[in-house]
PDB file of C-alpha atoms and ligand atoms in Angstrom:
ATOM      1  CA  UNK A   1     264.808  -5.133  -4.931  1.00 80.00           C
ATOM      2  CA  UNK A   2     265.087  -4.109  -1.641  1.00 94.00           C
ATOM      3  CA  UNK A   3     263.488  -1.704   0.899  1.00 96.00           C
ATOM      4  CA  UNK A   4     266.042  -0.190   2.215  1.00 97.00           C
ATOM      5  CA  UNK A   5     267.277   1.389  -1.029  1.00 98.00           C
ATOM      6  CA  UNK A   6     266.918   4.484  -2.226  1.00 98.00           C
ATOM      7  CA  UNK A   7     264.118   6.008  -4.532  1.00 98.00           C
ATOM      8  CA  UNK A   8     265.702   7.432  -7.989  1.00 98.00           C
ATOM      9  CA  UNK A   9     263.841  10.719  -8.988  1.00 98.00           C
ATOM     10  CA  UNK A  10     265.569  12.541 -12.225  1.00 98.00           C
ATOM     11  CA  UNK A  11     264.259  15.991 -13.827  1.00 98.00           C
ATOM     12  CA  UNK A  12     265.898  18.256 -16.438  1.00 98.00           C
ATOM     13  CA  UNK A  13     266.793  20.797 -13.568  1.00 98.00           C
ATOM     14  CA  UNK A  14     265.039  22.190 -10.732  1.00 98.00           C
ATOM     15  CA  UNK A  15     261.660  21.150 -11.889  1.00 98.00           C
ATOM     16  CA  UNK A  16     261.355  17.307 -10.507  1.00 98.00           C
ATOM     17  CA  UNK A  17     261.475  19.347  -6.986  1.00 98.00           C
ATOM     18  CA  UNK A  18     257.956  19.906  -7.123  1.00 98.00           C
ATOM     19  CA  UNK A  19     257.265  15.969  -7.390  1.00 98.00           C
ATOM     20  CA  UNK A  20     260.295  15.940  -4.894  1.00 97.00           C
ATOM     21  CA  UNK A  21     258.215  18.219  -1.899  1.00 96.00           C
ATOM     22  CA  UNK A  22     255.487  16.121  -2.371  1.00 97.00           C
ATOM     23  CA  UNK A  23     256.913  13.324  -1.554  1.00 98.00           C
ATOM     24  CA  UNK A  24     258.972  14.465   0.757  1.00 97.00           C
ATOM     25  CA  UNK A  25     255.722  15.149   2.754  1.00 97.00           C
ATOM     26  CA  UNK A  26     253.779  11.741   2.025  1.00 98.00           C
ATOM     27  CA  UNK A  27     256.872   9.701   2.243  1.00 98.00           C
ATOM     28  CA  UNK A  28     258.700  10.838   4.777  1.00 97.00           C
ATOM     29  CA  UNK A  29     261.117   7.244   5.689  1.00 98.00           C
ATOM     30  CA  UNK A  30     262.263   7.422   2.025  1.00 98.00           C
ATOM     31  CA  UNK A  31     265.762   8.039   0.722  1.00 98.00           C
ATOM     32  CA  UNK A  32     265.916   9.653  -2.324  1.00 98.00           C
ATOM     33  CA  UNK A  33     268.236  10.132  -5.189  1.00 98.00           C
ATOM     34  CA  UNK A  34     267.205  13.199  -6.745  1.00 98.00           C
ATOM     35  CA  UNK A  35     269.498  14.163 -10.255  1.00 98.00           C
ATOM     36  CA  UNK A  36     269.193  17.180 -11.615  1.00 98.00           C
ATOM     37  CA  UNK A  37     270.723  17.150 -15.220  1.00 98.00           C
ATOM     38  CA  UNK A  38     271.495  20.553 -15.582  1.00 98.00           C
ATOM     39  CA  UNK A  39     274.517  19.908 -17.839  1.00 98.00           C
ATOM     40  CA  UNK A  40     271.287  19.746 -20.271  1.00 98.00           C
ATOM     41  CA  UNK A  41     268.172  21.939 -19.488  1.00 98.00           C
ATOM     42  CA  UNK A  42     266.185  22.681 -21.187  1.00 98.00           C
ATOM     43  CA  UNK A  43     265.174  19.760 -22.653  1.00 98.00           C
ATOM     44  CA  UNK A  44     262.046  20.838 -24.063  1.00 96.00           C
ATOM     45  CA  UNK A  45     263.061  22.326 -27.009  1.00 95.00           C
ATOM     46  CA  UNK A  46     265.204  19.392 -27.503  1.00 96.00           C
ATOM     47  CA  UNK A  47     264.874  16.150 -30.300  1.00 95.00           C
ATOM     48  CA  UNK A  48     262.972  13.428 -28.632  1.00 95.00           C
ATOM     49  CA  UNK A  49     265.896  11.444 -29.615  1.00 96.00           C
ATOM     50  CA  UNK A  50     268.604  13.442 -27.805  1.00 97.00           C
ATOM     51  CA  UNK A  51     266.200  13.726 -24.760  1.00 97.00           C
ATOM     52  CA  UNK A  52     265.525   9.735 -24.831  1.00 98.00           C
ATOM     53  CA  UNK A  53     269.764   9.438 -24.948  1.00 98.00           C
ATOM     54  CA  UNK A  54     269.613  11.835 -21.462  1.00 98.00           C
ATOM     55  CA  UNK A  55     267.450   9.965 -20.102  1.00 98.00           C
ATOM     56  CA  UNK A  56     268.501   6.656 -20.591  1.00 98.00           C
ATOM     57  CA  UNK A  57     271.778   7.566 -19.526  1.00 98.00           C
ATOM     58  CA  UNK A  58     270.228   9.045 -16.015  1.00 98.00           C
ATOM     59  CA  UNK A  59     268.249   5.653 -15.750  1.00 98.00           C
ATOM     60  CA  UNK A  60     271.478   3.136 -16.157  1.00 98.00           C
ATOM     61  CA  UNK A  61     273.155   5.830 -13.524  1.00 98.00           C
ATOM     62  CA  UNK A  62     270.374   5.095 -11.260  1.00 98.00           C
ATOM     63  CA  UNK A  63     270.222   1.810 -11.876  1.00 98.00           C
ATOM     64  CA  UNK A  64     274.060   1.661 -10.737  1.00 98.00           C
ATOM     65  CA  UNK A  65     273.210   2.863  -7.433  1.00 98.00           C
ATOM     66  CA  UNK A  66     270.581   0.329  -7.025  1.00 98.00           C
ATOM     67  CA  UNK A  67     267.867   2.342  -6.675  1.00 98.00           C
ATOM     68  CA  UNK A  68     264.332   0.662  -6.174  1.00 98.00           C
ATOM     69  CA  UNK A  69     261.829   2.525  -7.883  1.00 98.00           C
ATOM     70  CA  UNK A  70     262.036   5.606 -10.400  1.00 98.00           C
ATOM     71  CA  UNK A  71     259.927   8.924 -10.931  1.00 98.00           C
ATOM     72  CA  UNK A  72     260.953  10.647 -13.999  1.00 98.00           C
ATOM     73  CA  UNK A  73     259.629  13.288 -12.678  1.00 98.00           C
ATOM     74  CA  UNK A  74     259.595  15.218 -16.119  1.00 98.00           C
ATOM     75  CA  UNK A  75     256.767  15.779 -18.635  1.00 98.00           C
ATOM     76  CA  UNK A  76     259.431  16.072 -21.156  1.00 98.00           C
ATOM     77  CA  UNK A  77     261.754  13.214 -20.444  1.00 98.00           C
ATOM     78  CA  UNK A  78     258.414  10.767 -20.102  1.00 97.00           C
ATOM     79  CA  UNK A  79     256.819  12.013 -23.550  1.00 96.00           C
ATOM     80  CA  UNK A  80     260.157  11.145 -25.405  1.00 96.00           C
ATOM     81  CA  UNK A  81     261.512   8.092 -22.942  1.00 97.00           C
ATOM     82  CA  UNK A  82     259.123   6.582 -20.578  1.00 97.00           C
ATOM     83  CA  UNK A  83     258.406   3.459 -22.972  1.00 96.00           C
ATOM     84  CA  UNK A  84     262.295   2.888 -23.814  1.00 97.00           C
ATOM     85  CA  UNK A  85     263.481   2.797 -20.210  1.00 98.00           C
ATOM     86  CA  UNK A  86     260.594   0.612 -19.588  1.00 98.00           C
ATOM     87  CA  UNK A  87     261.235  -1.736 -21.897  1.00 98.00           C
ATOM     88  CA  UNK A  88     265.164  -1.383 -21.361  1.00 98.00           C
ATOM     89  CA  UNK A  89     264.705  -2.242 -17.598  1.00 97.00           C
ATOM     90  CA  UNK A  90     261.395  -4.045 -17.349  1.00 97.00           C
ATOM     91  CA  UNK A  91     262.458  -5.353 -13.427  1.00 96.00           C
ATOM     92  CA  UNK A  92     262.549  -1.785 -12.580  1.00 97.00           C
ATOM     93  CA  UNK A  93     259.093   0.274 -11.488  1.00 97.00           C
ATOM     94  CA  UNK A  94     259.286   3.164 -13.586  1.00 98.00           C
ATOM     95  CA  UNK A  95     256.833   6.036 -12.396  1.00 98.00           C
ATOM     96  CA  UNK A  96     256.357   8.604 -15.201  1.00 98.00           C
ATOM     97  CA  UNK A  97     254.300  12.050 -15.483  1.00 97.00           C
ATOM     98  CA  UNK A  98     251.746  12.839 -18.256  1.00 94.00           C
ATOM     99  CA  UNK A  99     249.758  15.835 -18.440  1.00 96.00           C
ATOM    100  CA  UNK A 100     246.517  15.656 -16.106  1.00 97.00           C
ATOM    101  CA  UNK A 101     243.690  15.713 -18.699  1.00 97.00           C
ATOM    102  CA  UNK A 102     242.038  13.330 -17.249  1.00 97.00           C
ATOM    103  CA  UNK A 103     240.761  15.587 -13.703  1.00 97.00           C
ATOM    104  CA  UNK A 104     240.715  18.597 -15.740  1.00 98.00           C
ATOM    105  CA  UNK A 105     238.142  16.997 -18.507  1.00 97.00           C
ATOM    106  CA  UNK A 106     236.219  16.042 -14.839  1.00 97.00           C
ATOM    107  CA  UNK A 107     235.769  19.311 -13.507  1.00 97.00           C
ATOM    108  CA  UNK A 108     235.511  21.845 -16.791  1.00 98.00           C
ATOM    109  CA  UNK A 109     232.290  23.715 -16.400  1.00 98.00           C
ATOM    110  CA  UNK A 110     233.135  25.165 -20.027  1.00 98.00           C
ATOM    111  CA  UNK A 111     234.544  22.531 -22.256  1.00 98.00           C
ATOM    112  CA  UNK A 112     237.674  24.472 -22.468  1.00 98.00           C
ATOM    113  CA  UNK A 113     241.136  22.968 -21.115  1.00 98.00           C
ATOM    114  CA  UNK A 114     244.411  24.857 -21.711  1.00 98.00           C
ATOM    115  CA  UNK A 115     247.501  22.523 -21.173  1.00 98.00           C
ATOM    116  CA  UNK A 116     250.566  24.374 -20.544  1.00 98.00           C
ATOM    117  CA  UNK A 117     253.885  22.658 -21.372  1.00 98.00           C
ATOM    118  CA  UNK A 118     256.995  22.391 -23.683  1.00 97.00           C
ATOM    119  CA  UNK A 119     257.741  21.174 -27.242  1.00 96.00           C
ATOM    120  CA  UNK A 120     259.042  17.977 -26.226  1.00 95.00           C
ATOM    121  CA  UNK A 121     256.102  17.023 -24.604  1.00 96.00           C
ATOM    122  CA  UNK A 122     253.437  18.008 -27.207  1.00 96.00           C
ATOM    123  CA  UNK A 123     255.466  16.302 -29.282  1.00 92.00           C
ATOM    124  CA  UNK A 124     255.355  12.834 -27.871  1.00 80.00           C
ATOM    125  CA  UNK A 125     252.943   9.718 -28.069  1.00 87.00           C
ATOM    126  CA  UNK A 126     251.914  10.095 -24.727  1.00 91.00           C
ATOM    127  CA  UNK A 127     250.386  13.796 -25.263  1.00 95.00           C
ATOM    128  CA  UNK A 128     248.316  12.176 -28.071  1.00 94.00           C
ATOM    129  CA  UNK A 129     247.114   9.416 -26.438  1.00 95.00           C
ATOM    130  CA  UNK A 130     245.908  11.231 -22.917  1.00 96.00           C
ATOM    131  CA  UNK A 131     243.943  13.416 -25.126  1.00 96.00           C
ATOM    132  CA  UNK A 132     242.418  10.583 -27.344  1.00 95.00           C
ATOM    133  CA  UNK A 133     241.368   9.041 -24.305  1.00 96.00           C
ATOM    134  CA  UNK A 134     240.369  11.543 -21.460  1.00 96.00           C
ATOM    135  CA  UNK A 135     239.148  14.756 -23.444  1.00 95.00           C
ATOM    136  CA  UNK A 136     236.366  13.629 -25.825  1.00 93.00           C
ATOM    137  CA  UNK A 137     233.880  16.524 -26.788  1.00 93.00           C
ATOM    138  CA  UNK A 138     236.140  18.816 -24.700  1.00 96.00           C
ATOM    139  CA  UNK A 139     238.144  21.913 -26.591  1.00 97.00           C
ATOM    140  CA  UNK A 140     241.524  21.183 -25.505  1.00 97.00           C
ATOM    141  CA  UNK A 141     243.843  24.090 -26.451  1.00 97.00           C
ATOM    142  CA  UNK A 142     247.450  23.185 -25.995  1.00 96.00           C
ATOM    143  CA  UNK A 143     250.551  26.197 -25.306  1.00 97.00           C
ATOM    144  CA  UNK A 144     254.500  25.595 -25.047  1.00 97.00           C
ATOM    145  CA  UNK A 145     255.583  28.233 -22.432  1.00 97.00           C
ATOM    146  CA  UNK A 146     259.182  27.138 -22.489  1.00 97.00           C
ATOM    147  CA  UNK A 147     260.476  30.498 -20.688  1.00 98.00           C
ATOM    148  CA  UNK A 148     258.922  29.058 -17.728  1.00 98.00           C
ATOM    149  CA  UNK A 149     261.414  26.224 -17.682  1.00 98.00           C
ATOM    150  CA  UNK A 150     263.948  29.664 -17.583  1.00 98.00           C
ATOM    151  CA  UNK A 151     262.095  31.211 -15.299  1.00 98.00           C
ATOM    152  CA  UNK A 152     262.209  28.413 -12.809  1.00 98.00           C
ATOM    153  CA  UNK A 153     265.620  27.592 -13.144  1.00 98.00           C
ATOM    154  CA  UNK A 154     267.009  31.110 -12.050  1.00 98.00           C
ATOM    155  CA  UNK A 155     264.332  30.679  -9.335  1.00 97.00           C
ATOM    156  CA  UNK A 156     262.724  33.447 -10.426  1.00 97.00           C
ATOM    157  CA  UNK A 157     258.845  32.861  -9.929  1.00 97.00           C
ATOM    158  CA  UNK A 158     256.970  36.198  -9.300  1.00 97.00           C
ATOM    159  CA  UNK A 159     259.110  39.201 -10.595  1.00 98.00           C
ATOM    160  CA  UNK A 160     257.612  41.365 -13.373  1.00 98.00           C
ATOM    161  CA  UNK A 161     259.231  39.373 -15.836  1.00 98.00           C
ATOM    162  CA  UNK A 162     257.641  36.077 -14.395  1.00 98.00           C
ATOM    163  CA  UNK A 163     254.428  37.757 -14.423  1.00 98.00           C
ATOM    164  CA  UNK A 164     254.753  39.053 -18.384  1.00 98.00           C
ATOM    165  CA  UNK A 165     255.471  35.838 -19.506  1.00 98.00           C
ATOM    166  CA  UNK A 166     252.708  34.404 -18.027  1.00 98.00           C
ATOM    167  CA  UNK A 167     250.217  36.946 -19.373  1.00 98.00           C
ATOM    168  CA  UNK A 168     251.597  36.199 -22.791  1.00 98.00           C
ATOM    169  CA  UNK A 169     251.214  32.809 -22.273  1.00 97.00           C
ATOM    170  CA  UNK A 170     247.741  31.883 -20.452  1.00 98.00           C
ATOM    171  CA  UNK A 171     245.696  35.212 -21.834  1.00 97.00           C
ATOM    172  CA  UNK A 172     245.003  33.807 -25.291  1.00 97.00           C
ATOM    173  CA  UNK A 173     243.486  30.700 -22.922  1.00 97.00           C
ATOM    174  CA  UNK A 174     241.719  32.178 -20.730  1.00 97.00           C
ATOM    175  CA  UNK A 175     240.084  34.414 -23.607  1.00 96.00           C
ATOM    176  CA  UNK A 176     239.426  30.685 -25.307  1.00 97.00           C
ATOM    177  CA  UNK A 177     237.116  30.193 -21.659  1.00 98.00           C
ATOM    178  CA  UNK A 178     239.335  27.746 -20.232  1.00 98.00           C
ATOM    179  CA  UNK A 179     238.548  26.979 -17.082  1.00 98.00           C
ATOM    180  CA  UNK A 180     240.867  24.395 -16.280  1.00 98.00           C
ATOM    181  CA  UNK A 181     244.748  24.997 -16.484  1.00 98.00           C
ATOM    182  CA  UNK A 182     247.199  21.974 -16.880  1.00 98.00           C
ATOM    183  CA  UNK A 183     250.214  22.189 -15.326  1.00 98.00           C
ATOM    184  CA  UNK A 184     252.160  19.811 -17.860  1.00 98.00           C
ATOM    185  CA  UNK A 185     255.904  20.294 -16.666  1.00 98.00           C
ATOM    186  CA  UNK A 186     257.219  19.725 -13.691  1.00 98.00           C
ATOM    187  CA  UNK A 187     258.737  23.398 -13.249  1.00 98.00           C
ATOM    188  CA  UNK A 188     255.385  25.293 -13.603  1.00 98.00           C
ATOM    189  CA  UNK A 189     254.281  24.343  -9.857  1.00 98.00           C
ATOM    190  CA  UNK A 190     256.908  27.162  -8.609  1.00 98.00           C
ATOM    191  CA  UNK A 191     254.699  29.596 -10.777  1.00 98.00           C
ATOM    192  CA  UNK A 192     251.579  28.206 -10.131  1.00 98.00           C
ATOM    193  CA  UNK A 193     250.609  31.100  -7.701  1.00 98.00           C
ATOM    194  CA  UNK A 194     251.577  33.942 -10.389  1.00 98.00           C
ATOM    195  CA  UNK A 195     249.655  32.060 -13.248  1.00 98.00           C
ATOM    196  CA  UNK A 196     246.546  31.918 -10.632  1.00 98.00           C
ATOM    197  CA  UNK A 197     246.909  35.694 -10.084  1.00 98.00           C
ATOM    198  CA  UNK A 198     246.881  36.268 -13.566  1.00 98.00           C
ATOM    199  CA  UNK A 199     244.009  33.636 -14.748  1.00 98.00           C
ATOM    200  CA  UNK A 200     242.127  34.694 -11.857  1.00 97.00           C
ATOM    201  CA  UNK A 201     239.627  33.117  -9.662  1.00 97.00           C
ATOM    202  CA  UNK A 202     237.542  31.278 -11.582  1.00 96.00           C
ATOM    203  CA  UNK A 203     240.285  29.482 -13.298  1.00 98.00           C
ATOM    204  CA  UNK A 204     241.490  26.238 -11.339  1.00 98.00           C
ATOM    205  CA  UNK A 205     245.150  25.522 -11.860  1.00 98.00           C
ATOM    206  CA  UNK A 206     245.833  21.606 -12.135  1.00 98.00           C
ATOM    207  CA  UNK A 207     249.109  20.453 -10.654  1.00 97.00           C
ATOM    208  CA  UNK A 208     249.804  16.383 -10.916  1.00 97.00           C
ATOM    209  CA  UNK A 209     252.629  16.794  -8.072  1.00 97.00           C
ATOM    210  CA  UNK A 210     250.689  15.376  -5.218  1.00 97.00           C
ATOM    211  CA  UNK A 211     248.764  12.203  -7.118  1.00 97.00           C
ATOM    212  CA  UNK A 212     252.204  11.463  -8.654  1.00 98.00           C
ATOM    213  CA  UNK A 213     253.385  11.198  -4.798  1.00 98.00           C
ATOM    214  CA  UNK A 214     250.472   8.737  -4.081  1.00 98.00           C
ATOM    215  CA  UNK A 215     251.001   6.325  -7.394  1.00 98.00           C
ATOM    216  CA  UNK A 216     254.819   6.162  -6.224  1.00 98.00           C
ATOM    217  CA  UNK A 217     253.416   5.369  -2.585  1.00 98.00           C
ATOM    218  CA  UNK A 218     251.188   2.885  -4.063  1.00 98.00           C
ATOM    219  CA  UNK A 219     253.666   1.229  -6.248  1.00 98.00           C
ATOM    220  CA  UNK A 220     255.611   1.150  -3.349  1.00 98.00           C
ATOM    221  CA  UNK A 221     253.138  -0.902  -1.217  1.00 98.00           C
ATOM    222  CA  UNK A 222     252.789  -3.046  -4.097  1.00 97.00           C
ATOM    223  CA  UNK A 223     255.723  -4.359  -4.353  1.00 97.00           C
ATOM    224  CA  UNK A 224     256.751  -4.527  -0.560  1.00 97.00           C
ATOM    225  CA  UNK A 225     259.131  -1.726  -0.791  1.00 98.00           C
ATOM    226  CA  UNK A 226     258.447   1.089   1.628  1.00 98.00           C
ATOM    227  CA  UNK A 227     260.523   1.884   4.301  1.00 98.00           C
ATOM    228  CA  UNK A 228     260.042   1.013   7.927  1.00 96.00           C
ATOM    229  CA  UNK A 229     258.322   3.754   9.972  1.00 96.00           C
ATOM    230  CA  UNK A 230     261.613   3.988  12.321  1.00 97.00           C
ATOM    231  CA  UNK A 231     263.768   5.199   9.462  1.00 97.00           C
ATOM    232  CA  UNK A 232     264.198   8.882   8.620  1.00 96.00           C
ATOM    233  CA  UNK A 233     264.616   9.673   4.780  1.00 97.00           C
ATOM    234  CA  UNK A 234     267.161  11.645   3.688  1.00 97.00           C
ATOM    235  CA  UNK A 235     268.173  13.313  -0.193  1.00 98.00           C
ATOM    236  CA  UNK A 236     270.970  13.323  -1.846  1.00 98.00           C
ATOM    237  CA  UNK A 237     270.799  15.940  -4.749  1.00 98.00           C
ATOM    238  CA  UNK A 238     272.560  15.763  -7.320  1.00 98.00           C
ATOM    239  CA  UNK A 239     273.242  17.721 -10.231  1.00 98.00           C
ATOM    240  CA  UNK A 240     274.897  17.698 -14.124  1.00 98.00           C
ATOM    241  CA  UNK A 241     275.640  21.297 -13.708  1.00 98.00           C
ATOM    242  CA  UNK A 242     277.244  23.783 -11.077  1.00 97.00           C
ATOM    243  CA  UNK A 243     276.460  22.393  -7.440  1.00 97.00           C
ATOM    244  CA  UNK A 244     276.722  25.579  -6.042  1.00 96.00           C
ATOM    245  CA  UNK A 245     274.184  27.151  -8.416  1.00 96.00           C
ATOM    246  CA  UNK A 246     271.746  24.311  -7.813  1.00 97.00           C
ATOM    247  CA  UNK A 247     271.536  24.857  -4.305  1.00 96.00           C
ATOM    248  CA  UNK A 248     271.052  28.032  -4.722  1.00 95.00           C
ATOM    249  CA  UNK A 249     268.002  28.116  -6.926  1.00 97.00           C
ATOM    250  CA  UNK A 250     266.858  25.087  -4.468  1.00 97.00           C
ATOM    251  CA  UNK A 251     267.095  28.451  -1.771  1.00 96.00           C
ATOM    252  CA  UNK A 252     264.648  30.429  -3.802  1.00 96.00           C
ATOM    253  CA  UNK A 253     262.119  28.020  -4.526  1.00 96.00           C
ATOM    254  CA  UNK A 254     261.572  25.389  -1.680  1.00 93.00           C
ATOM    255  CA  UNK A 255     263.455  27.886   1.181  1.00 92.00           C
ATOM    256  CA  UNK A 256     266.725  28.495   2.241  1.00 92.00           C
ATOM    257  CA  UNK A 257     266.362  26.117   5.281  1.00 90.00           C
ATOM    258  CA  UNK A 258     266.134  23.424   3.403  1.00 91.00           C
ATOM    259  CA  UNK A 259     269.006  24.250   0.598  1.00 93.00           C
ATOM    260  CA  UNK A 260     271.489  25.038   4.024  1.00 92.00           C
ATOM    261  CA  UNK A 261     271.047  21.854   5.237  1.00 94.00           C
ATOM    262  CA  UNK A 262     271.085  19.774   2.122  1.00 97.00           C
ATOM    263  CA  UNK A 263     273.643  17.322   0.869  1.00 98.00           C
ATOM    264  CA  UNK A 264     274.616  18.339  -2.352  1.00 98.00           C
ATOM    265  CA  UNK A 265     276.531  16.430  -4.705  1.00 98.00           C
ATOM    266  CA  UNK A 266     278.155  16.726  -8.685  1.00 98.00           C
ATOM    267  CA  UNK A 267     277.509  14.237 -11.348  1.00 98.00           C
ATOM    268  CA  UNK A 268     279.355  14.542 -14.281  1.00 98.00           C
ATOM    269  CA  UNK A 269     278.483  13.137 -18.425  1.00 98.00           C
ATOM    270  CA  UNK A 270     281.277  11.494 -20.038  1.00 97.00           C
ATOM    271  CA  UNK A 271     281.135   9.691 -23.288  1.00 95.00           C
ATOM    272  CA  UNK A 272     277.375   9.848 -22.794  1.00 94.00           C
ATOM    273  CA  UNK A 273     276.987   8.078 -19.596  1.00 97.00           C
ATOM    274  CA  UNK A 274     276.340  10.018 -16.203  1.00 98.00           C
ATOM    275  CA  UNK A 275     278.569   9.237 -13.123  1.00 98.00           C
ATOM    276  CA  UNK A 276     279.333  10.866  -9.951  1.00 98.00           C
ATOM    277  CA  UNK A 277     281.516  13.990 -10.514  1.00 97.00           C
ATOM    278  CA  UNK A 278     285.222  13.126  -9.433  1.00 87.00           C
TER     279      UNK A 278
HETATM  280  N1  DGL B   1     260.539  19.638 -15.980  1.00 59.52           N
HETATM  281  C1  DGL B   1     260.526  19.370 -17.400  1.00 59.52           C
HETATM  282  C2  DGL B   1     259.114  18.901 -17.781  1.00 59.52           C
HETATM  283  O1  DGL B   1     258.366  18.498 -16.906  1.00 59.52           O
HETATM  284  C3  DGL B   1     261.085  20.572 -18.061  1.00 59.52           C
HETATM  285  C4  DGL B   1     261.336  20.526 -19.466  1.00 59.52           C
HETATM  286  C5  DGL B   1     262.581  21.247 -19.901  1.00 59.52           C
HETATM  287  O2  DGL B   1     263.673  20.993 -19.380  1.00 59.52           O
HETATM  288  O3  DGL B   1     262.448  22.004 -20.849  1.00 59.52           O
HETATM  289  O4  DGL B   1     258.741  18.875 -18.928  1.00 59.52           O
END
């Protein structure tokens, strides 16, 4: 593995941008790969079979570009994959997101913890096994809001429709007393500040992006692997679906500066492996 290569990060769509901007910020000498699979989203109301396939097939694409680290930076794809590509490609460090529990069980004042994800990732081994181990005498109330996913996509974050589908969503929760909202998909960070407007203040919204940043710096120093200071990252973003539509939604939700300037590319599926788009 080596240090001047490139950091894979893969999502569903638009969402892994929110692990993306973090560490953008905390690691700024790092290329990155970024693939957007939009060929596919959602995947969260998806067979954790058929998202494992994507996913695999995103990871061997990756893998061809010799990338030296990966964030799946996808509750979805890591409930239903995280193990397999693991154990498929144990030389590779494999970074993978879970739903924070674990700070939210910290700092509840009421016992009451609302995790807010898809189907995909409720469905998983992973969901289970955060809860079995972080949440004990806590009342852990679980909601798929897979609209969001939608929402996020068209880059749509605060318009009445946004904010209606978050009331129907967190309401029943924060009636329940949560105090503590999980973030558990990577999209939901683009609504976090119209899900804190309609929780309220007393309701803290937890969003994984920025620790996930640190573990993948960590990993990094781990293994030797960061950049040198003198090198300027730069992203390549790439996506399974229309290139012009990805950048875009990338406009609406991290600014327009940013999506001007970008380098944009097309991957393409064929015969269920991912390569770039001819
Ligand atoms: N960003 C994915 C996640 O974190 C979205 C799931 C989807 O595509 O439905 O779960």
């Amino acid at each position: 593995m080596n240090r001047q290569n490139a950091i894979g990060v893969l999502d569903s769509g638009v969402g892994g941008l929110s692990v993306l901007r973090e560490m953008i910020a905390q690691l700024p000498h790092e290329d990155i790969l970024y693939v957007a699979d939009q060929a596919n989203v959602p995947y969260g109301p998806r067979t954790i079979e058929q998202v494992r396939e994507f996913v695999v097939g995103i990871t061997r694409f990756l893998m061809a570009q010799d990338v030296k680290l990966i964030v799946v930076a996808c509750n979805a794809a890591s409930a239903a994959a995280l193990y397999t590509v693991r154990d498929l490609f144990p030389a590779m460090s494999i970074v993978g997101m879970e739903p924070a529990v674990k700070p939210a069980a910290e700092q509840s004042q009421t016992g009451v913890i609302g995790v807010l994800a898809t189907q995909a990732t409720f469905q998983g081994e992973l969901y289970a096994s955060v809860v079995g181990r972080f949440a004990h005498g806590m009342q852990v109330e679980k909601r798929a809001c897979p609209e969001w996913v939608l929402l996020a996509e068209a880059g749509d974050t605060n318009s009445p429709a946004a904010y209606d589908s978050v009331r129907r969503c967190i309401t029943p929760l924060v009636e329940a007393g949560a105090d503590q909202l999980v973030l558990g998909c990577t999209h939901f960070p683009f609504l976090k500040a119209t899900i804190q407007d309609v929780a309220g203040p007393g309701v803290t919204i937890v969003d994984p992006s920025a620790a996930v940043a640190r573990q993948v710096g960590r990993v990094l120093d781990d293994h030797d692997l960061r950049q040198p200071d003198d090198h300027t990252g730069h992203v390549i973003y790439t996506s399974s679906g229309e290139t012009g539509a990805f950048q875009r939604v990338l406009g609406a939700l991290v600014g327009a500066q940013i999506a001007d300037a970008a380098d944009v590319r097309g991957v393409r599926w064929e015969n269920g492996q991912l390569d770039w788009a001819k």
